[in-house]
CSV table of C-alpha atoms in Angstrom, one decimal:
chain,number,residue,atom,x,y,z
X,200,MET,CA,-26.9,-185.9,-97.7
X,201,ASN,CA,-23.9,-184.6,-95.8
X,202,GLN,CA,-24.1,-184.6,-92.0
X,203,PRO,CA,-22.7,-181.4,-90.4
X,204,THR,CA,-21.8,-182.7,-87.0
X,205,LYS,CA,-22.8,-185.5,-84.6
X,206,PHE,CA,-25.0,-182.9,-82.9
X,207,ILE,CA,-27.0,-181.4,-85.8
X,208,HIS,CA,-27.4,-184.2,-88.3
X,209,ASP,CA,-29.9,-185.4,-90.9
X,210,ASN,CA,-32.1,-187.1,-88.3
X,211,PHE,CA,-31.9,-184.5,-85.6
X,212,LEU,CA,-35.0,-184.7,-83.3
X,213,LEU,CA,-36.3,-187.6,-85.4
X,214,GLU,CA,-36.4,-190.6,-83.0
X,215,ASN,CA,-37.5,-193.5,-85.3
X,216,LYS,CA,-37.7,-194.6,-88.9
X,217,TYR,CA,-41.3,-193.4,-89.3
X,218,ALA,CA,-40.4,-189.9,-88.1
X,219,GLN,CA,-37.4,-189.9,-90.5
X,220,GLU,CA,-39.5,-191.0,-93.4
X,221,LEU,CA,-42.2,-188.4,-92.8
X,222,TYR,CA,-39.6,-185.6,-92.5
X,223,HIS,CA,-37.3,-186.5,-95.4
X,224,ASP,CA,-39.9,-187.8,-97.9
X,225,TYR,CA,-42.8,-185.4,-97.1
X,226,ALA,CA,-42.1,-182.4,-94.9
X,227,ARG,CA,-38.5,-181.3,-95.6
X,228,ASP,CA,-38.9,-179.9,-99.1
X,229,MET,CA,-42.3,-178.2,-98.7
X,230,PRO,CA,-42.2,-174.4,-99.4
X,231,ILE,CA,-42.6,-172.0,-96.5
X,232,ILE,CA,-45.5,-169.6,-95.9
X,233,ASP,CA,-44.4,-167.3,-93.0
X,234,TYR,CA,-47.6,-165.5,-92.4
X,235,HIS,CA,-46.4,-163.5,-89.4
X,236,ASN,CA,-43.0,-161.9,-88.8
X,237,HIS,CA,-41.4,-158.6,-88.1
X,238,LEU,CA,-38.9,-158.4,-91.0
X,239,ASN,CA,-38.0,-155.0,-92.3
X,240,THR,CA,-39.7,-154.5,-95.7
X,241,GLN,CA,-37.3,-151.8,-96.7
X,242,GLU,CA,-34.4,-154.2,-96.3
X,243,ILE,CA,-36.1,-156.7,-98.5
X,244,ALA,CA,-37.1,-154.2,-101.2
X,245,GLU,CA,-33.6,-152.7,-101.3
X,246,ASN,CA,-32.1,-156.3,-101.1
X,247,ARG,CA,-29.8,-155.3,-98.3
X,248,VAL,CA,-26.4,-156.9,-98.0
X,249,PHE,CA,-25.2,-157.1,-94.4
X,250,ASN,CA,-21.7,-156.2,-93.4
X,251,ASN,CA,-21.3,-158.9,-90.7
X,252,ILE,CA,-23.2,-161.6,-88.9
X,253,SER,CA,-23.8,-159.5,-85.8
X,254,GLU,CA,-25.8,-157.0,-87.9
X,255,ILE,CA,-28.2,-159.7,-89.1
X,256,TRP,CA,-28.1,-162.1,-86.2
X,257,ILE,CA,-27.7,-160.1,-82.9
X,258,HIS,CA,-29.0,-156.6,-83.6
X,259,GLY,CA,-32.7,-156.6,-82.6
X,260,ASP,CA,-32.8,-160.2,-81.3
X,261,HIS,CA,-34.6,-160.2,-77.9
X,262,TYR,CA,-34.1,-163.9,-77.3
X,263,LYS,CA,-30.3,-163.6,-77.5
X,264,TRP,CA,-30.3,-160.4,-75.4
X,265,ARG,CA,-32.2,-162.0,-72.6
X,266,ALA,CA,-29.9,-165.0,-72.5
X,267,MET,CA,-26.8,-162.7,-72.5
X,268,ARG,CA,-28.2,-160.6,-69.6
X,269,SER,CA,-29.0,-163.7,-67.6
X,270,LEU,CA,-25.4,-164.7,-67.9
X,271,GLY,CA,-24.2,-161.4,-66.6
X,272,VAL,CA,-23.1,-159.9,-69.9
X,273,ALA,CA,-23.0,-156.1,-69.7
X,274,GLU,CA,-25.5,-154.1,-71.8
X,275,LYS,CA,-22.5,-152.5,-73.6
X,276,TYR,CA,-22.1,-155.9,-75.5
X,277,ILE,CA,-25.8,-156.3,-76.2
X,278,THR,CA,-27.4,-153.0,-77.3
X,279,GLY,CA,-24.5,-150.7,-76.4
X,280,SER,CA,-21.4,-149.2,-77.9
X,281,ALA,CA,-19.2,-152.4,-78.3
X,282,SER,CA,-18.1,-153.3,-81.8
X,283,ASP,CA,-20.0,-155.9,-83.7
X,284,LEU,CA,-17.1,-158.4,-83.3
X,285,GLU,CA,-17.2,-157.8,-79.5
X,286,LYS,CA,-20.9,-158.4,-79.4
X,287,PHE,CA,-20.5,-161.6,-81.4
X,288,GLU,CA,-17.8,-162.8,-79.1
X,289,LYS,CA,-20.1,-162.2,-76.1
X,290,TRP,CA,-22.8,-164.2,-77.8
X,291,ALA,CA,-20.3,-167.0,-78.5
X,292,PHE,CA,-19.4,-166.9,-74.8
X,293,THR,CA,-23.1,-167.2,-74.0
X,294,VAL,CA,-24.0,-170.1,-76.4
X,295,PRO,CA,-22.5,-173.0,-74.5
X,296,TYR,CA,-24.5,-171.9,-71.5
X,297,THR,CA,-27.8,-172.0,-73.4
X,298,MET,CA,-28.0,-175.8,-73.5
X,299,ARG,CA,-31.7,-176.9,-73.2
X,300,ASN,CA,-32.8,-173.4,-74.4
X,301,PRO,CA,-34.0,-173.5,-78.0
X,302,LEU,CA,-31.4,-170.8,-78.8
X,303,TYR,CA,-28.8,-173.6,-78.7
X,304,HIS,CA,-30.6,-175.5,-81.4
X,305,TRP,CA,-31.5,-172.5,-83.5
X,306,THR,CA,-27.9,-171.1,-83.3
X,307,HIS,CA,-26.3,-174.2,-84.8
X,308,MET,CA,-29.1,-174.9,-87.3
X,309,GLU,CA,-28.8,-171.4,-88.6
X,310,LEU,CA,-25.0,-171.5,-88.9
X,311,TYR,CA,-25.2,-174.7,-90.8
X,312,ARG,CA,-28.3,-174.0,-93.0
X,313,TYR,CA,-27.1,-170.6,-94.2
X,314,PHE,CA,-23.3,-170.7,-94.0
X,315,GLY,CA,-22.5,-174.4,-94.0
X,316,ILE,CA,-20.7,-174.0,-90.7
X,317,SER,CA,-20.9,-177.2,-88.7
X,318,GLU,CA,-18.5,-176.2,-85.9
X,319,LEU,CA,-20.1,-175.5,-82.5
X,320,LEU,CA,-20.1,-171.9,-81.6
X,321,THR,CA,-17.8,-171.3,-78.5
X,322,PRO,CA,-15.4,-168.6,-77.4
X,323,LYS,CA,-12.7,-170.6,-79.1
X,324,SER,CA,-14.4,-170.8,-82.5
X,325,ALA,CA,-15.9,-167.3,-82.3
X,326,LYS,CA,-13.4,-165.3,-84.4
X,327,SER,CA,-13.2,-167.8,-87.2
X,328,ILE,CA,-17.0,-168.3,-87.4
X,329,TYR,CA,-17.5,-164.5,-87.4
X,330,ALA,CA,-15.0,-164.1,-90.2
X,331,GLU,CA,-16.3,-166.9,-92.3
X,332,ALA,CA,-20.0,-165.9,-92.0
X,333,SER,CA,-19.3,-162.2,-92.4
X,334,GLU,CA,-17.3,-162.7,-95.5
X,335,LYS,CA,-20.2,-164.7,-97.1
X,336,LEU,CA,-22.8,-162.2,-96.0
X,337,GLN,CA,-21.0,-159.4,-97.8
X,338,THR,CA,-21.6,-161.1,-101.2
X,339,PRO,CA,-24.8,-160.7,-103.3
X,340,ALA,CA,-25.6,-164.3,-102.8
X,341,PHE,CA,-26.4,-163.6,-99.2
X,342,SER,CA,-28.6,-160.5,-99.8
X,343,CYS,CA,-32.0,-160.4,-98.0
X,344,GLN,CA,-33.9,-161.7,-101.1
X,345,ASN,CA,-31.4,-164.5,-101.7
X,346,LEU,CA,-31.6,-165.6,-98.1
X,347,LEU,CA,-35.4,-165.9,-98.4
X,348,SER,CA,-35.2,-167.7,-101.7
X,349,GLY,CA,-32.6,-170.1,-100.4
X,350,MET,CA,-35.0,-171.1,-97.6
X,351,ASN,CA,-37.7,-171.8,-100.2
X,352,VAL,CA,-40.0,-169.1,-98.8
X,353,ASP,CA,-43.1,-168.9,-101.0
X,354,ALA,CA,-44.8,-166.1,-99.2
X,355,LEU,CA,-44.4,-164.0,-96.1
X,356,CYS,CA,-46.3,-161.2,-94.2
X,357,THR,CA,-44.6,-158.4,-92.5
X,358,THR,CA,-46.2,-156.4,-89.7
X,359,ASP,CA,-47.2,-152.9,-90.6
X,360,ASP,CA,-48.8,-149.9,-88.9
X,361,PRO,CA,-51.9,-148.3,-90.4
X,362,ILE,CA,-49.8,-145.1,-91.0
X,363,ASP,CA,-47.2,-146.9,-93.1
X,364,SER,CA,-46.9,-145.7,-96.7
X,365,LEU,CA,-46.3,-149.3,-98.0
X,366,GLU,CA,-43.9,-147.8,-100.5
X,367,HIS,CA,-41.5,-150.7,-100.0
X,368,HIS,CA,-44.3,-153.3,-100.5
X,369,GLN,CA,-45.2,-151.4,-103.7
X,370,LYS,CA,-41.7,-151.6,-104.9
X,371,LEU,CA,-41.5,-155.3,-104.3
X,372,ALA,CA,-44.8,-155.9,-106.0
X,373,LYS,CA,-43.3,-154.4,-109.2
X,374,SER,CA,-40.1,-156.4,-108.9
X,375,ASP,CA,-39.3,-159.8,-110.2
X,376,PHE,CA,-38.7,-161.2,-106.7
X,377,LYS,CA,-40.5,-164.5,-106.6
X,378,THR,CA,-41.3,-164.6,-102.9
X,379,LYS,CA,-44.6,-162.9,-102.3
X,380,VAL,CA,-44.1,-160.2,-99.7
X,381,SER,CA,-47.4,-159.1,-98.3
X,382,MET,CA,-48.3,-157.1,-95.2
X,383,SER,CA,-50.4,-157.4,-92.1
X,384,PHE,CA,-52.4,-154.5,-90.7
X,385,ARG,CA,-51.4,-153.9,-87.0
X,386,PRO,CA,-53.6,-151.1,-85.6
X,387,ASP,CA,-53.0,-151.5,-81.9
X,388,LYS,CA,-51.8,-147.9,-81.5
X,389,ALA,CA,-55.3,-146.7,-82.6
X,390,ILE,CA,-56.9,-148.9,-79.9
X,391,PHE,CA,-54.9,-148.4,-76.8
X,392,ILE,CA,-56.5,-145.1,-75.7
X,393,GLY,CA,-55.1,-145.3,-72.2
X,394,LEU,CA,-51.6,-144.6,-73.4
X,395,ASP,CA,-50.0,-141.2,-73.2
X,396,SER,CA,-48.9,-141.6,-76.8
X,397,TYR,CA,-52.5,-142.1,-78.1
X,398,ASN,CA,-53.3,-138.5,-79.1
X,399,PRO,CA,-50.0,-137.9,-80.9
X,400,TYR,CA,-50.6,-141.2,-82.8
X,401,ILE,CA,-54.1,-140.2,-83.8
X,402,GLN,CA,-52.6,-137.0,-85.4
X,403,LYS,CA,-50.3,-139.2,-87.5
X,404,LEU,CA,-53.2,-141.4,-88.5
X,405,ALA,CA,-55.2,-138.3,-89.5
X,406,GLN,CA,-52.3,-137.2,-91.7
X,407,ALA,CA,-51.9,-140.7,-93.3
X,408,SER,CA,-55.6,-141.0,-94.0
X,409,GLY,CA,-56.2,-137.4,-95.1
X,410,ILE,CA,-59.2,-137.3,-92.7
X,411,THR,CA,-59.5,-134.9,-89.8
X,412,ILE,CA,-60.0,-137.0,-86.7
X,413,ASP,CA,-62.0,-135.0,-84.3
X,414,SER,CA,-64.6,-137.5,-83.2
X,415,TYR,CA,-65.0,-141.3,-82.8
X,416,ASP,CA,-66.9,-141.4,-86.1
X,417,SER,CA,-64.0,-139.8,-87.9
X,418,LEU,CA,-61.6,-142.2,-86.2
X,419,CYS,CA,-63.6,-145.1,-87.7
X,420,ASP,CA,-63.6,-143.4,-91.1
X,421,ALA,CA,-59.8,-143.0,-90.9
X,422,LEU,CA,-59.3,-146.7,-90.0
X,423,ARG,CA,-61.6,-147.8,-92.8
X,424,ASN,CA,-59.6,-145.6,-95.2
X,425,ARG,CA,-56.3,-147.2,-94.2
X,426,ILE,CA,-57.8,-150.7,-94.4
X,427,THR,CA,-59.0,-149.9,-97.9
X,428,TYR,CA,-55.5,-148.6,-98.8
X,429,PHE,CA,-53.9,-151.8,-97.4
X,430,HIS,CA,-56.4,-154.0,-99.2
X,431,ASP,CA,-55.8,-152.2,-102.5
X,432,ASN,CA,-52.1,-153.0,-102.0
X,433,GLY,CA,-52.7,-156.7,-101.5
X,434,CYS,CA,-53.1,-157.0,-97.7
X,435,ARG,CA,-55.4,-159.8,-96.6
X,436,VAL,CA,-54.2,-160.3,-93.0
X,437,CYS,CA,-54.3,-158.2,-89.8
X,438,ASP,CA,-52.7,-158.8,-86.4
X,439,HIS,CA,-53.2,-157.6,-82.8
X,440,GLY,CA,-51.0,-158.0,-79.8
X,441,LEU,CA,-53.3,-157.8,-76.8
X,442,GLU,CA,-53.2,-158.9,-73.1
X,443,HIS,CA,-56.7,-160.3,-73.7
X,444,LEU,CA,-59.6,-159.7,-76.0
X,445,TYR,CA,-61.8,-156.7,-75.0
X,446,ALA,CA,-65.5,-157.5,-74.8
X,447,GLU,CA,-67.0,-154.9,-72.4
X,448,ASP,CA,-70.6,-153.7,-73.0
X,449,PHE,CA,-70.8,-150.2,-74.3
X,450,THR,CA,-73.1,-147.7,-76.0
X,451,GLU,CA,-72.3,-145.5,-79.0
X,452,SER,CA,-72.7,-142.4,-76.9
X,453,GLU,CA,-70.3,-143.7,-74.3
X,454,VAL,CA,-67.6,-144.4,-76.8
X,455,LYS,CA,-68.0,-141.0,-78.4
X,456,SER,CA,-67.7,-139.3,-75.0
X,457,ILE,CA,-64.7,-141.3,-74.1
X,458,PHE,CA,-62.9,-140.4,-77.3
X,459,LYS,CA,-63.8,-136.7,-76.7
X,460,LYS,CA,-62.4,-136.8,-73.2
X,461,LYS,CA,-59.1,-138.3,-74.4
X,462,GLN,CA,-58.8,-135.6,-77.1
X,463,GLU,CA,-59.4,-132.9,-74.4
X,464,GLY,CA,-56.7,-134.4,-72.2
X,465,GLN,CA,-58.9,-135.7,-69.5
X,466,ALA,CA,-58.1,-138.8,-67.5
X,467,LEU,CA,-60.0,-142.0,-68.3
X,468,THR,CA,-61.0,-144.7,-66.0
X,469,GLN,CA,-60.0,-148.3,-66.6
X,470,ASN,CA,-63.6,-149.2,-67.4
X,471,GLU,CA,-63.7,-146.4,-70.0
X,472,VAL,CA,-60.5,-147.6,-71.5
X,473,PHE,CA,-61.9,-151.1,-71.8
X,474,LYS,CA,-65.2,-149.9,-73.3
X,475,PHE,CA,-63.5,-147.9,-75.9
X,476,GLN,CA,-61.0,-150.7,-76.8
X,477,SER,CA,-63.9,-153.1,-77.1
X,478,ALA,CA,-65.8,-150.8,-79.5
X,479,VAL,CA,-62.8,-150.2,-81.8
X,480,LEU,CA,-61.8,-153.8,-81.8
X,481,LEU,CA,-65.3,-154.9,-82.8
X,482,TYR,CA,-65.5,-152.3,-85.4
X,483,LEU,CA,-62.2,-153.4,-86.9
X,484,SER,CA,-63.2,-157.1,-86.8
X,485,GLU,CA,-66.4,-156.4,-88.7
X,486,LEU,CA,-64.3,-154.6,-91.3
X,487,TYR,CA,-61.9,-157.5,-91.6
X,488,HIS,CA,-65.0,-159.7,-92.3
X,489,GLU,CA,-66.2,-157.3,-94.9
X,490,PHE,CA,-62.9,-157.3,-96.7
X,491,GLY,CA,-62.4,-161.0,-96.3
X,492,TRP,CA,-59.2,-160.8,-94.3
X,493,VAL,CA,-57.7,-163.2,-91.8
X,494,GLN,CA,-57.5,-161.7,-88.3
X,495,GLN,CA,-54.8,-162.8,-85.8
X,496,PHE,CA,-54.8,-162.2,-82.1
X,497,HIS,CA,-51.6,-162.7,-80.1
X,498,LEU,CA,-52.9,-162.9,-76.5
X,499,GLY,CA,-51.3,-163.0,-73.1
X,500,ALA,CA,-48.1,-161.0,-73.1
X,501,LEU,CA,-47.3,-158.9,-70.0
X,502,ARG,CA,-45.1,-156.2,-71.6
X,503,ASN,CA,-42.5,-153.7,-70.3
X,504,ASN,CA,-42.1,-155.2,-66.9
X,505,ASN,CA,-38.8,-153.5,-66.1
X,506,SER,CA,-39.5,-149.8,-65.9
X,507,ARG,CA,-35.9,-148.8,-65.3
X,508,MET,CA,-34.6,-150.6,-68.4
X,509,LEU,CA,-37.6,-149.6,-70.5
X,510,ALA,CA,-36.7,-145.9,-69.7
X,511,GLN,CA,-33.1,-146.6,-70.9
X,512,LEU,CA,-33.7,-148.7,-74.0
X,513,GLY,CA,-37.4,-148.3,-74.9
X,514,PRO,CA,-40.0,-151.0,-75.8
X,515,ASP,CA,-39.3,-154.2,-77.6
X,516,THR,CA,-35.8,-154.6,-76.0
X,517,GLY,CA,-36.4,-157.8,-74.0
X,518,TRP,CA,-38.5,-156.9,-70.9
X,519,ASP,CA,-41.7,-158.7,-71.7
X,520,SER,CA,-43.1,-161.8,-70.2
X,521,ILE,CA,-46.0,-164.3,-69.9
X,522,GLY,CA,-49.1,-162.9,-68.3
X,523,ASP,CA,-51.8,-164.7,-66.4
X,524,PHE,CA,-54.8,-162.8,-67.7
X,525,LYS,CA,-58.3,-164.3,-67.6
X,526,GLN,CA,-59.0,-165.2,-71.2
X,527,ALA,CA,-62.0,-167.5,-71.6
X,528,GLN,CA,-65.0,-165.4,-71.0
X,529,SER,CA,-63.9,-162.3,-72.9
X,530,LEU,CA,-62.6,-164.5,-75.8
X,531,SER,CA,-66.0,-166.3,-75.9
X,532,LYS,CA,-68.0,-163.1,-75.7
X,533,PHE,CA,-65.9,-161.3,-78.4
X,534,LEU,CA,-66.1,-164.2,-80.9
X,535,ASN,CA,-69.8,-164.8,-80.2
X,536,THR,CA,-70.7,-161.1,-80.7
X,537,LEU,CA,-69.1,-161.2,-84.1
X,538,ASP,CA,-70.6,-164.7,-85.0
X,539,SER,CA,-74.1,-163.7,-83.9
X,540,LYS,CA,-74.0,-161.0,-86.6
X,541,ASP,CA,-72.4,-163.5,-89.0
X,542,LYS,CA,-69.4,-161.2,-89.2
X,543,LEU,CA,-66.7,-163.5,-87.8
X,544,THR,CA,-63.9,-163.8,-90.4
X,545,LYS,CA,-61.2,-166.4,-90.4
X,546,THR,CA,-59.4,-166.1,-87.1
X,547,ILE,CA,-56.2,-167.3,-85.5
X,548,ILE,CA,-55.8,-167.2,-81.7
X,549,TYR,CA,-52.2,-167.4,-80.3
X,550,ASN,CA,-51.8,-168.2,-76.6
X,551,LEU,CA,-48.8,-167.2,-74.5
X,552,ASN,CA,-49.7,-168.9,-71.2
X,553,PRO,CA,-49.4,-172.7,-71.4
X,554,ALA,CA,-52.1,-173.0,-68.7
X,555,ASP,CA,-54.6,-171.8,-71.3
X,556,ASN,CA,-53.7,-174.3,-74.1
X,557,GLU,CA,-56.6,-176.7,-73.6
X,558,MET,CA,-59.1,-173.8,-73.0
X,559,MET,CA,-58.2,-172.1,-76.3
X,560,ALA,CA,-58.1,-175.4,-78.2
X,561,ALA,CA,-61.7,-176.0,-77.0
X,562,MET,CA,-62.8,-172.4,-77.6
X,563,ILE,CA,-62.0,-172.5,-81.4
X,564,GLY,CA,-64.4,-175.4,-81.8
X,565,ASN,CA,-67.3,-173.3,-80.7
X,566,PHE,CA,-67.0,-171.1,-83.8
X,567,ASN,CA,-65.9,-173.5,-86.5
X,568,ASP,CA,-69.3,-173.6,-88.2
X,569,GLY,CA,-68.6,-175.8,-91.2
X,570,SER,CA,-68.3,-172.8,-93.6
X,571,ILE,CA,-64.5,-173.0,-94.0
X,572,LYS,CA,-62.0,-175.6,-93.2
X,573,GLY,CA,-60.3,-174.6,-90.0
X,574,LYS,CA,-62.0,-171.2,-89.9
X,575,VAL,CA,-61.0,-170.5,-86.3
X,576,GLN,CA,-57.5,-171.6,-85.6
X,577,PHE,CA,-55.4,-172.3,-82.4
X,578,GLY,CA,-52.2,-170.7,-83.6
X,579,SER,CA,-48.7,-172.3,-83.2
X,580,GLY,CA,-46.6,-171.9,-80.0
X,581,TRP,CA,-45.8,-168.2,-79.8
X,582,TRP,CA,-42.9,-166.3,-78.4
X,583,PHE,CA,-41.9,-168.0,-75.1
X,584,LEU,CA,-43.7,-171.1,-76.3
X,585,ASP,CA,-42.1,-171.5,-79.8
X,586,GLN,CA,-39.7,-174.0,-78.4
X,587,LYS,CA,-39.8,-177.8,-78.6
X,588,GLN,CA,-42.0,-178.4,-75.5
X,589,GLY,CA,-44.2,-175.4,-76.2
X,590,MET,CA,-44.8,-176.7,-79.8
X,591,ILE,CA,-45.5,-180.2,-78.6
X,592,ASP,CA,-47.9,-179.0,-75.9
X,593,GLN,CA,-49.8,-176.8,-78.4
X,594,MET,CA,-50.1,-179.5,-80.9
X,595,ASN,CA,-51.1,-182.1,-78.3
X,596,ALA,CA,-53.8,-179.8,-77.0
X,597,LEU,CA,-55.1,-179.1,-80.6
X,598,SER,CA,-54.9,-182.8,-81.5
X,599,ASN,CA,-56.8,-183.9,-78.3
X,600,ILE,CA,-59.5,-181.4,-78.5
X,601,GLY,CA,-59.7,-180.3,-82.2
X,602,LEU,CA,-58.2,-181.4,-85.5
X,603,ILE,CA,-54.5,-180.9,-86.0
X,604,SER,CA,-55.1,-181.9,-89.6
X,605,CYS,CA,-56.6,-178.4,-90.2
X,606,PHE,CA,-53.7,-176.6,-88.5
X,607,VAL,CA,-52.0,-173.8,-90.6
X,608,GLY,CA,-48.7,-174.6,-89.0
X,609,MET,CA,-45.6,-172.6,-88.1
X,610,LEU,CA,-44.4,-169.0,-88.4
X,611,THR,CA,-41.2,-167.3,-87.3
X,612,ASP,CA,-42.6,-164.1,-85.6
X,613,SER,CA,-39.0,-162.9,-86.0
X,614,ARG,CA,-37.0,-159.8,-87.0
X,615,SER,CA,-34.1,-161.9,-88.3
X,616,PHE,CA,-33.5,-163.0,-91.9
X,617,LEU,CA,-31.7,-166.0,-90.4
X,618,SER,CA,-34.7,-167.3,-88.5
X,619,PHE,CA,-36.3,-169.5,-91.2
X,620,PRO,CA,-34.8,-172.8,-90.0
X,621,ARG,CA,-37.4,-172.5,-87.2
X,622,HIS,CA,-39.8,-173.9,-89.8
X,623,GLU,CA,-37.5,-176.9,-90.1
X,624,TYR,CA,-37.4,-177.2,-86.3
X,625,PHE,CA,-41.2,-177.3,-86.2
X,626,ARG,CA,-41.4,-179.8,-89.0
X,627,ARG,CA,-39.0,-182.2,-87.3
X,628,ILE,CA,-41.0,-181.9,-84.1
X,629,LEU,CA,-44.3,-182.5,-85.9
X,630,CYS,CA,-42.9,-185.5,-87.8
X,631,ASN,CA,-41.5,-187.0,-84.6
X,632,LEU,CA,-44.9,-186.7,-82.9
X,633,PHE,CA,-46.6,-188.6,-85.7
X,634,GLY,CA,-43.6,-191.1,-86.0
X,635,LYS,CA,-43.8,-192.0,-82.3
X,636,ASP,CA,-47.5,-192.6,-82.5
X,637,ILE,CA,-47.0,-194.9,-85.5
X,638,GLU,CA,-44.2,-196.8,-83.6
X,639,ASN,CA,-46.5,-197.1,-80.5
X,640,GLY,CA,-49.4,-198.5,-82.6
X,641,GLU,CA,-51.5,-195.4,-81.8
X,642,LEU,CA,-51.7,-194.5,-85.5
X,643,PRO,CA,-51.6,-196.9,-88.5
X,644,ASN,CA,-48.5,-197.3,-90.6
X,645,ASP,CA,-50.1,-195.4,-93.5
X,646,MET,CA,-47.3,-193.2,-94.6
X,647,GLU,CA,-49.1,-191.9,-97.7
X,648,TRP,CA,-52.0,-190.6,-95.7
X,649,ILE,CA,-50.0,-189.3,-92.7
X,650,GLY,CA,-47.5,-187.9,-95.1
X,651,LYS,CA,-50.3,-185.9,-96.8
X,652,LEU,CA,-51.5,-184.6,-93.4
X,653,THR,CA,-47.9,-183.6,-92.6
X,654,GLN,CA,-47.6,-181.7,-95.9
X,655,ASP,CA,-50.9,-180.0,-95.3
X,656,ILE,CA,-49.8,-178.8,-91.9
X,657,CYS,CA,-46.4,-177.7,-93.2
X,658,TYR,CA,-47.7,-175.7,-96.2
X,659,ASN,CA,-51.0,-176.7,-98.0
X,660,ASN,CA,-53.4,-175.6,-95.2
X,661,ALA,CA,-51.8,-172.2,-95.0
X,662,LYS,CA,-51.7,-171.8,-98.7
X,663,GLU,CA,-55.5,-172.5,-98.9
X,664,TYR,CA,-56.3,-170.5,-95.7
X,665,PHE,CA,-54.5,-167.3,-96.7
X,666,ASP,CA,-55.3,-167.6,-100.4
X,667,PHE,CA,-51.9,-166.3,-101.4
């Protein structure tokens, strides 16, 4: 195997012979199931070919944007009017300053894995790398579908709003593209009743479902309608991005009254908001159980912190952070409410605050009832924690308190078609954890068995869990 540079090489992050054997002989060639990302389904269906590397690599990448801003790069070169070459040059200027941030690793892994470029990205190399990568991207071999196939992606799940038509998923289902492209149902906009945008969104939901939404009951009917539609189109996964789980006590009459007040334009109290959100979330989760879906909860993000920049650029432009919400009691109450009715479906909990790792690793054990292997999962390091130490901390917490052997592994959570080497990054870190334990005598030198566990975590567990 060719070694690209002394920096990124065959045994990158693999600190001993056991880690190297586990990675090269067991983990490296396993297919990828990327069960949560934000890829554009239309671009996959139309098999988009990008004009240059900035289009596919910098546009929409919050991680890069935040790093550039920290270095003092003007917004013109991030989301503004500068040319794609100028934006790339500013990213190349930034990269040498990202050392010890995962962006430094990801940047060079992606340049090599996709384009065979082993030169480090610096201001000096920027123009030549931009030209070489962009020239390759303009060929059919680097279309969206070929990029996914080249990374051995077996299946992936995009993130889709209940009002989406799913027309691009339908087109892909009829195509000969071998990677299974499914969807995940993301109904947060139908839950967050406290937002000013709530009533206009409900009107869109009514149009998509063909149901007049003039009451809480008709809202529930519309959500069931869209879940049925998604299910009929192959959806088996949902996702929620929440500060914390909602588990307030409520009555049916209270929830109906709260919805009516919102529709009439009346202000809601925070307690009313939480009661309503608790009711809708429980209703949805019972439906997920009925339809046999996997439910995912991404917990702990404090979003839209910078109101000035939010007003200028809108949401999802890099102004979110780690929150310090209280999680344990509401998480326990929510899961227990569902479990007490025997309506708790397969569940993945993602944590954004590292202080909560051990709590969440312990919590999942309360609801793994022996009915399904790994029924309730502590999800992989997410967002600010999908870096080396974040992954290690998550896997150590899971290993110490639960069973890492049941873990469904890594996902990209990315908007970029060049992000799939993150699975390689995860696999190298995983193999190194096992390899160091073998070297230290903390695990037996049973490569066949530990290799099997490694392959399960990389691919087999997810394949079984999501039933793709």
